[in-house]
């Protein structure tokens, strides 16, 4: 399947693995890229730029196909040495970067000088237009269904993708709510050139998280998420558990961030992935978990998605074009 995205980024299939904190490591990114998609190593999952270089090397040992690095730009309690991470990416020979969070403009001159193609993930049309204007090579447009930060506009993908296509002229992939070939075909129909999946790739054999977390995703449905930090206008979609529900209740009652800091601590959330105790902290997951029913390898998943998409396009949808009575 050839799209503007596959052509621009040199991949076989228009399927991107989301750059997820604690999850986007070499085994997963390498498996996705080896299967013909675009795998992403998450830069800030690695504790130092030097560690990122080693993780990139591990990924390169797993595949000779294109892969990239996610660099999320968000306010943090401990300042991130972004300049060092940028240099690590370039020095390691990576030529594809996904940026997310804040405006990518401060990073664009450096990446452009070193021949790095940039995909910017955003949650609104206005941010997509701004990213396009500063010279990114592709947009990942993230609907309200997504895991993590869906923005504050609450626009679901069915509307957001089509709305963004009216203004975005560069390649665009759709994020939030995608799990199978049906979603890929729908995204293409709405104007996207591919899909970006996070939660679905969490539920694969190579994802570096405890099997109990994957089983929790399979057992959950589309209602089993919480939107935390809404009163703070820093909304994040996470799994519904005792910790996330308490966080929502405290903030809704007028409590401040300091009153929930102990609940939402990042290391506490990381421990969920390591221990498998899905009640130990807050952890990101999207509404798409209602469409996830198994734990395949990343390669099997990509192959299945493409087969489903081809079957839909050449089968059921094609027959709808036949004259009545033909």
PDB file of C-alpha atoms in Angstrom, residues 152 227-236 247-257 260:
ATOM      1  CA  UNK A 152      -8.207  20.420  25.722  1.00  0.00           C
ATOM      2  CA  UNK A 227      -9.275  11.785  32.285  1.00  0.00           C
ATOM      3  CA  UNK A 228      -6.999  13.173  34.973  1.00  0.00           C
ATOM      4  CA  UNK A 229      -5.778  16.785  35.349  1.00  0.00           C
ATOM      5  CA  UNK A 230      -8.851  18.225  33.605  1.00  0.00           C
ATOM      6  CA  UNK A 231      -9.223  21.112  36.095  1.00  0.00           C
ATOM      7  CA  UNK A 232      -5.543  21.927  35.512  1.00  0.00           C
ATOM      8  CA  UNK A 233      -6.028  21.998  31.729  1.00  0.00           C
ATOM      9  CA  UNK A 234      -3.340  19.363  31.311  1.00  0.00           C
ATOM     10  CA  UNK A 235      -5.666  16.452  30.610  1.00  0.00           C
ATOM     11  CA  UNK A 236      -4.249  12.938  30.402  1.00  0.00           C
ATOM     12  CA  UNK A 247      -6.904  11.682  41.462  1.00  0.00           C
ATOM     13  CA  UNK A 248      -9.991  12.732  39.504  1.00  0.00           C
ATOM     14  CA  UNK A 249     -12.077  13.064  42.679  1.00  0.00           C
ATOM     15  CA  UNK A 250      -9.491  15.131  44.550  1.00  0.00           C
ATOM     16  CA  UNK A 251      -8.944  17.596  41.709  1.00  0.00           C
ATOM     17  CA  UNK A 252     -12.685  17.879  41.065  1.00  0.00           C
ATOM     18  CA  UNK A 253     -13.147  18.840  44.723  1.00  0.00           C
ATOM     19  CA  UNK A 254     -10.773  21.764  44.333  1.00  0.00           C
ATOM     20  CA  UNK A 255      -7.511  20.193  45.438  1.00  0.00           C
ATOM     21  CA  UNK A 256      -4.248  21.348  43.845  1.00  0.00           C
ATOM     22  CA  UNK A 257      -1.608  19.376  41.982  1.00  0.00           C
ATOM     23  CA  UNK A 260      -2.177  14.480  44.077  1.00  0.00           C
TER      24      UNK A 260
END
